[in-house]
Amino acid sequence: MSGPQASTMQPPPGHGALLLTLQGNAITTGLTPTVHIDGYPVPAAFGPNFYPLRPGRHHVHVHAQWLRQYGQADLPLEVHAGQTVPGFYAVPWHQFTTGSIGHVKQSRKGVGVMIAIIVATVAIICLCGLGSVLASA
């Protein structure tokens, strides 16, 4: 179950749950990340996602996919009957680093590299434009 109603759900009797929030949205982060629980893909959407689980140890893996897989992050967790374990995942700003995952809200990695790429691109465009102006003078 995904969406705002996922935050209010309770695990079924004898089960626990993971409430995994995929931070961001398709506009700011691109494609929706892929979520695997115990090696199996599960449906996911930005915002809260509710996953009922049997009590015990579980492994959550999340990644994003564009030209290649990136933003990989793993979270081992222990779930008890009647317990809902919070989880938060943040996609990185670029494809050259891992994602952030944990039990509290996460910050997105890679903002420094992203700013450097933007500054370098603007500098190259400005220098090319300046070169054109000087060549025509």
Coordinates of N, CA and C in Angstrom, one line a residue:
M1 N 0.8 -1.2 0.0 CA 0.0 0.0 0.0 C 0.9 1.2 0.0
S2 N 0.6 2.2 -0.9 CA 1.4 3.4 -1.0 C 0.4 4.6 -0.9
G3 N 1.0 5.7 -0.5 CA 0.2 7.0 -0.4 C 0.0 7.4 1.0
P4 N -0.7 8.5 1.2 CA -0.9 9.0 2.6 C -1.6 8.0 3.5
Q5 N -2.5 7.2 3.0 CA -3.1 6.2 3.9 C -2.2 5.2 4.4
A6 N -1.0 5.0 3.8 CA -0.1 4.0 4.2 C 0.4 4.3 5.6
S7 N 0.5 5.6 5.9 CA 1.1 6.0 7.3 C 0.2 5.6 8.4
T8 N -1.1 5.4 8.2 CA -2.0 5.1 9.2 C -2.3 3.6 9.3
M9 N -1.8 2.7 8.5 CA -2.1 1.3 8.5 C -1.4 0.6 9.6
Q10 N -2.0 -0.5 10.0 CA -1.5 -1.4 11.1 C -1.2 -2.7 10.5
P11 N -0.2 -3.4 11.0 CA 0.1 -4.7 10.5 C -1.0 -5.7 10.8
P12 N -1.2 -6.7 10.0 CA -2.2 -7.8 10.3 C -1.8 -8.6 11.6
P13 N -2.7 -9.2 12.2 CA -2.4 -10.0 13.4 C -1.3 -11.0 13.2
G14 N -0.4 -11.0 14.1 CA 0.8 -11.9 14.0 C 1.9 -11.4 13.1
H15 N 1.8 -10.3 12.5 CA 2.8 -9.7 11.6 C 3.3 -8.4 12.2
G16 N 4.4 -8.0 11.6 CA 4.9 -6.6 11.7 C 4.8 -5.9 10.4
A17 N 5.5 -4.8 10.3 CA 5.4 -4.1 9.0 C 6.6 -3.1 8.9
L18 N 6.9 -2.8 7.7 CA 7.9 -1.7 7.3 C 7.1 -0.6 6.7
L19 N 7.3 0.6 7.2 CA 6.7 1.8 6.6 C 7.9 2.6 6.0
L20 N 8.2 2.3 4.7 CA 9.3 2.9 4.0 C 8.9 4.1 3.2
T21 N 9.5 5.2 3.5 CA 9.2 6.5 2.8 C 10.2 6.8 1.8
L22 N 9.8 6.8 0.5 CA 10.7 7.2 -0.5 C 10.6 8.7 -0.6
Q23 N 11.7 9.4 -0.2 CA 11.7 10.8 -0.1 C 11.8 11.5 -1.5
G24 N 11.1 12.6 -1.7 CA 11.2 13.3 -3.0 C 10.0 13.0 -3.8
N25 N 10.2 13.3 -5.1 CA 9.1 13.1 -6.1 C 9.8 12.9 -7.5
A26 N 9.0 12.6 -8.5 CA 9.5 12.3 -9.8 C 10.1 13.5 -10.4
I27 N 9.7 14.7 -10.1 CA 10.2 15.9 -10.7 C 11.6 16.2 -10.1
T28 N 11.8 16.0 -8.8 CA 13.1 16.4 -8.2 C 14.1 15.3 -8.2
T29 N 13.7 14.0 -8.4 CA 14.6 12.9 -8.3 C 14.6 12.0 -9.5
G30 N 13.7 12.2 -10.4 CA 13.7 11.4 -11.6 C 12.8 10.2 -11.5
L31 N 13.2 9.0 -11.9 CA 12.4 7.8 -11.9 C 12.2 7.3 -10.5
T32 N 11.1 6.6 -10.2 CA 10.8 6.0 -8.9 C 11.8 4.9 -8.6
P33 N 12.4 5.0 -7.4 CA 13.4 3.9 -7.1 C 12.7 2.5 -7.0
T34 N 13.5 1.5 -7.2 CA 13.1 0.1 -7.1 C 13.4 -0.4 -5.7
V35 N 12.4 -1.1 -5.1 CA 12.6 -1.6 -3.7 C 12.5 -3.1 -3.8
H36 N 13.4 -3.8 -3.1 CA 13.4 -5.2 -2.9 C 13.4 -5.5 -1.4
I37 N 12.6 -6.4 -1.0 CA 12.6 -6.9 0.4 C 12.9 -8.4 0.4
D38 N 13.9 -8.8 1.0 CA 14.4 -10.2 1.1 C 14.6 -10.7 -0.3
G39 N 15.1 -9.8 -1.2 CA 15.4 -10.3 -2.6 C 14.3 -10.2 -3.6
Y40 N 13.1 -9.9 -3.1 CA 11.9 -9.9 -4.0 C 11.5 -8.4 -4.3
P41 N 11.2 -8.1 -5.6 CA 10.8 -6.7 -5.9 C 9.4 -6.5 -5.3
V42 N 9.1 -5.3 -4.8 CA 7.8 -5.0 -4.3 C 7.4 -3.6 -4.9
P43 N 6.1 -3.4 -5.0 CA 5.6 -2.1 -5.6 C 6.0 -1.0 -4.7
A44 N 6.4 0.2 -5.3 CA 6.8 1.3 -4.5 C 6.4 2.6 -5.3
A45 N 6.2 3.6 -4.5 CA 5.9 5.0 -5.0 C 6.6 6.0 -4.1
F46 N 6.8 7.2 -4.6 CA 7.3 8.3 -3.7 C 6.3 8.5 -2.6
G47 N 6.8 8.8 -1.4 CA 6.0 8.9 -0.2 C 6.0 7.7 0.6
P48 N 5.1 7.5 1.6 CA 5.1 6.3 2.4 C 4.6 5.1 1.7
N49 N 5.2 3.9 2.0 CA 4.9 2.6 1.4 C 4.8 1.6 2.6
F50 N 3.7 1.0 2.7 CA 3.4 0.0 3.9 C 3.6 -1.4 3.4
Y51 N 4.5 -2.1 4.1 CA 4.8 -3.5 3.7 C 4.6 -4.4 4.9
P52 N 3.5 -5.2 5.0 CA 3.4 -6.2 6.1 C 4.5 -7.2 6.0
L53 N 5.1 -7.6 7.1 CA 6.1 -8.6 7.1 C 6.0 -9.6 8.2
R54 N 6.4 -10.8 8.0 CA 6.4 -11.8 9.1 C 7.5 -11.3 10.1
P55 N 7.3 -11.6 11.4 CA 8.3 -11.3 12.4 C 9.6 -11.9 12.1
G56 N 10.7 -11.2 12.3 CA 12.1 -11.8 12.1 C 12.9 -10.8 11.4
R57 N 14.1 -11.3 10.9 CA 15.1 -10.4 10.2 C 14.7 -10.3 8.8
H58 N 14.9 -9.1 8.2 CA 14.6 -8.8 6.8 C 15.7 -7.9 6.3
H59 N 15.8 -7.9 4.9 CA 16.8 -7.1 4.3 C 16.1 -6.3 3.2
V60 N 16.2 -5.0 3.3 CA 15.6 -4.0 2.3 C 16.8 -3.5 1.4
H61 N 16.6 -3.6 0.1 CA 17.5 -3.0 -0.9 C 16.7 -2.0 -1.8
V62 N 17.3 -0.8 -2.0 CA 16.6 0.2 -2.8 C 17.7 0.7 -3.8
H63 N 17.3 0.9 -5.0 CA 18.2 1.6 -6.0 C 17.4 2.3 -7.0
A64 N 18.0 3.2 -7.7 CA 17.4 3.9 -8.8 C 18.0 3.4 -10.1
Q65 N 17.3 3.6 -11.2 CA 17.8 3.2 -12.5 C 17.5 4.2 -13.6
W66 N 18.6 4.6 -14.3 CA 18.5 5.5 -15.4 C 19.3 4.8 -16.5
L67 N 20.4 5.3 -16.9 CA 21.3 4.6 -17.8 C 21.9 3.4 -17.2
R68 N 22.1 3.4 -15.9 CA 22.6 2.3 -15.1 C 22.0 2.4 -13.7
Q69 N 22.2 1.3 -13.0 CA 21.7 1.3 -11.6 C 22.6 2.1 -10.7
Y70 N 22.0 3.0 -9.9 CA 22.7 3.8 -9.0 C 21.9 4.1 -7.7
G71 N 22.5 4.8 -6.8 CA 21.8 5.1 -5.5 C 21.5 3.9 -4.7
Q72 N 22.3 2.8 -4.8 CA 22.1 1.6 -4.0 C 22.2 1.9 -2.5
A73 N 21.3 1.3 -1.8 CA 21.3 1.4 -0.3 C 20.6 0.2 0.3
D74 N 21.2 -0.3 1.4 CA 20.6 -1.5 2.0 C 20.3 -1.2 3.5
L75 N 19.3 -1.9 4.0 CA 18.9 -1.7 5.4 C 18.5 -3.1 5.9
P76 N 19.3 -3.6 6.8 CA 18.8 -4.8 7.5 C 17.9 -4.4 8.7
L77 N 16.9 -5.2 8.9 CA 16.0 -4.8 10.0 C 15.4 -6.0 10.7
E78 N 15.0 -5.8 11.9 CA 14.3 -6.8 12.7 C 12.9 -6.3 13.0
V79 N 12.0 -7.2 12.6 CA 10.5 -6.8 12.8 C 9.9 -7.8 13.8
H80 N 9.1 -7.2 14.8 CA 8.4 -8.0 15.8 C 6.9 -7.9 15.5
A81 N 6.2 -8.9 15.9 CA 4.7 -8.9 15.7 C 4.1 -7.6 16.3
G82 N 3.2 -6.9 15.5 CA 2.6 -5.7 16.0 C 3.4 -4.5 15.9
Q83 N 4.6 -4.6 15.4 CA 5.5 -3.4 15.3 C 5.6 -2.9 13.9
T84 N 5.6 -1.6 13.7 CA 5.8 -1.0 12.4 C 7.1 -0.3 12.5
V85 N 8.1 -0.7 11.7 CA 9.4 -0.2 11.6 C 9.5 0.9 10.6
P86 N 9.9 2.1 11.0 CA 10.1 3.2 10.0 C 11.3 3.1 9.1
G87 N 11.3 3.5 7.9 CA 12.4 3.5 7.0 C 12.3 4.7 6.1
F88 N 13.5 5.3 5.7 CA 13.5 6.4 4.8 C 14.6 6.2 3.8
Y89 N 14.3 6.5 2.5 CA 15.3 6.4 1.5 C 15.3 7.7 0.7
A90 N 16.6 8.2 0.4 CA 16.8 9.4 -0.4 C 17.7 9.1 -1.6
V91 N 17.2 9.4 -2.8 CA 18.0 9.2 -4.0 C 19.1 10.2 -4.0
P92 N 20.3 9.9 -4.5 CA 21.4 10.9 -4.6 C 21.1 11.9 -5.7
W93 N 21.8 13.0 -5.6 CA 21.7 14.1 -6.6 C 22.2 13.7 -8.0
H94 N 23.1 12.7 -8.0 CA 23.7 12.2 -9.3 C 24.0 10.7 -9.3
Q95 N 24.4 10.2 -10.4 CA 24.5 8.7 -10.5 C 25.9 8.2 -10.0
F96 N 26.7 9.0 -9.4 CA 28.0 8.5 -9.1 C 28.2 8.3 -7.6
T97 N 27.1 8.1 -6.8 CA 27.2 7.8 -5.4 C 26.0 6.9 -5.0
T98 N 26.1 6.5 -3.7 CA 25.0 5.6 -3.2 C 23.9 6.4 -2.7
G99 N 22.8 5.8 -2.4 CA 21.6 6.4 -1.8 C 21.8 6.4 -0.3
S100 N 20.8 7.1 0.4 CA 20.8 7.1 1.8 C 19.6 6.4 2.3
I101 N 19.8 5.5 3.3 CA 18.7 4.8 3.9 C 18.9 4.7 5.4
G102 N 17.8 4.8 6.1 CA 17.9 4.6 7.6 C 16.5 4.7 8.2
H103 N 16.5 4.7 9.5 CA 15.2 4.7 10.3 C 14.7 6.1 10.6
V104 N 15.5 7.2 10.2 CA 15.0 8.6 10.3 C 15.2 9.2 8.9
K105 N 14.6 10.4 8.8 CA 14.6 11.1 7.5 C 16.1 11.3 7.0
Q106 N 16.3 11.1 5.8 CA 17.7 11.1 5.2 C 17.9 12.3 4.3
S107 N 19.2 12.7 4.2 CA 19.5 13.8 3.3 C 20.1 13.2 2.0
R108 N 19.9 13.9 0.9 CA 20.4 13.4 -0.4 C 21.9 13.6 -0.5
K109 N 22.7 12.6 -0.9 CA 24.1 12.7 -1.1 C 24.4 13.4 -2.5
G110 N 25.6 14.0 -2.5 CA 26.1 14.4 -3.8 C 25.8 15.9 -4.2
V111 N 25.3 16.7 -3.4 CA 25.0 18.1 -3.8 C 26.2 18.8 -4.2
G112 N 27.4 18.6 -3.5 CA 28.6 19.3 -3.9 C 29.0 19.0 -5.3
V113 N 29.0 17.7 -5.7 CA 29.4 17.4 -7.0 C 28.4 17.9 -8.0
M114 N 27.1 17.9 -7.7 CA 26.1 18.5 -8.6 C 26.4 20.0 -8.9
I115 N 26.6 20.7 -7.8 CA 26.9 22.1 -7.9 C 28.2 22.3 -8.8
A116 N 29.2 21.5 -8.6 CA 30.5 21.7 -9.3 C 30.2 21.4 -10.8
I117 N 29.4 20.4 -11.1 CA 29.0 20.1 -12.5 C 28.3 21.3 -13.2
I118 N 27.4 21.9 -12.5 CA 26.6 23.0 -13.0 C 27.6 24.2 -13.2
V119 N 28.4 24.5 -12.2 CA 29.3 25.6 -12.3 C 30.3 25.4 -13.5
A120 N 30.9 24.2 -13.6 CA 31.8 23.9 -14.7 C 31.1 24.1 -16.1
T121 N 29.8 23.6 -16.2 CA 29.1 23.7 -17.4 C 28.8 25.2 -17.8
V122 N 28.4 26.0 -16.8 CA 28.2 27.4 -17.1 C 29.5 28.1 -17.5
A123 N 30.6 27.8 -16.8 CA 31.9 28.3 -17.1 C 32.3 28.0 -18.6
I124 N 32.1 26.8 -19.0 CA 32.5 26.4 -20.3 C 31.6 27.1 -21.4
I125 N 30.4 27.2 -21.1 CA 29.5 28.0 -22.0 C 29.9 29.4 -22.1
C126 N 30.2 30.0 -21.0 CA 30.6 31.4 -21.0 C 32.0 31.6 -21.7
L127 N 32.9 30.7 -21.5 CA 34.2 30.8 -22.1 C 34.1 30.6 -23.6
C128 N 33.2 29.7 -24.1 CA 33.0 29.4 -25.5 C 32.4 30.7 -26.1
G129 N 31.4 31.3 -25.4 CA 30.8 32.5 -25.9 C 31.8 33.6 -26.0
L130 N 32.6 33.8 -25.0 CA 33.7 34.8 -25.0 C 34.7 34.6 -26.1
G131 N 35.0 33.3 -26.4 CA 35.9 33.0 -27.5 C 35.3 33.3 -28.8
S132 N 34.0 33.1 -29.0 CA 33.4 33.5 -30.2 C 33.4 35.0 -30.4
V133 N 33.1 35.8 -29.4 CA 33.1 37.2 -29.4 C 34.5 37.7 -29.8
L134 N 35.5 37.2 -29.2 CA 36.9 37.6 -29.4 C 37.4 37.3 -30.9
A135 N 36.9 36.1 -31.3 CA 37.3 35.7 -32.7 C 36.7 36.5 -33.7
S136 N 35.5 37.0 -33.5 CA 34.8 37.9 -34.5 C 35.2 39.3 -34.4
A137 N 36.0 39.7 -33.4 CA 36.4 41.1 -33.3 C 37.7 41.4 -34.1

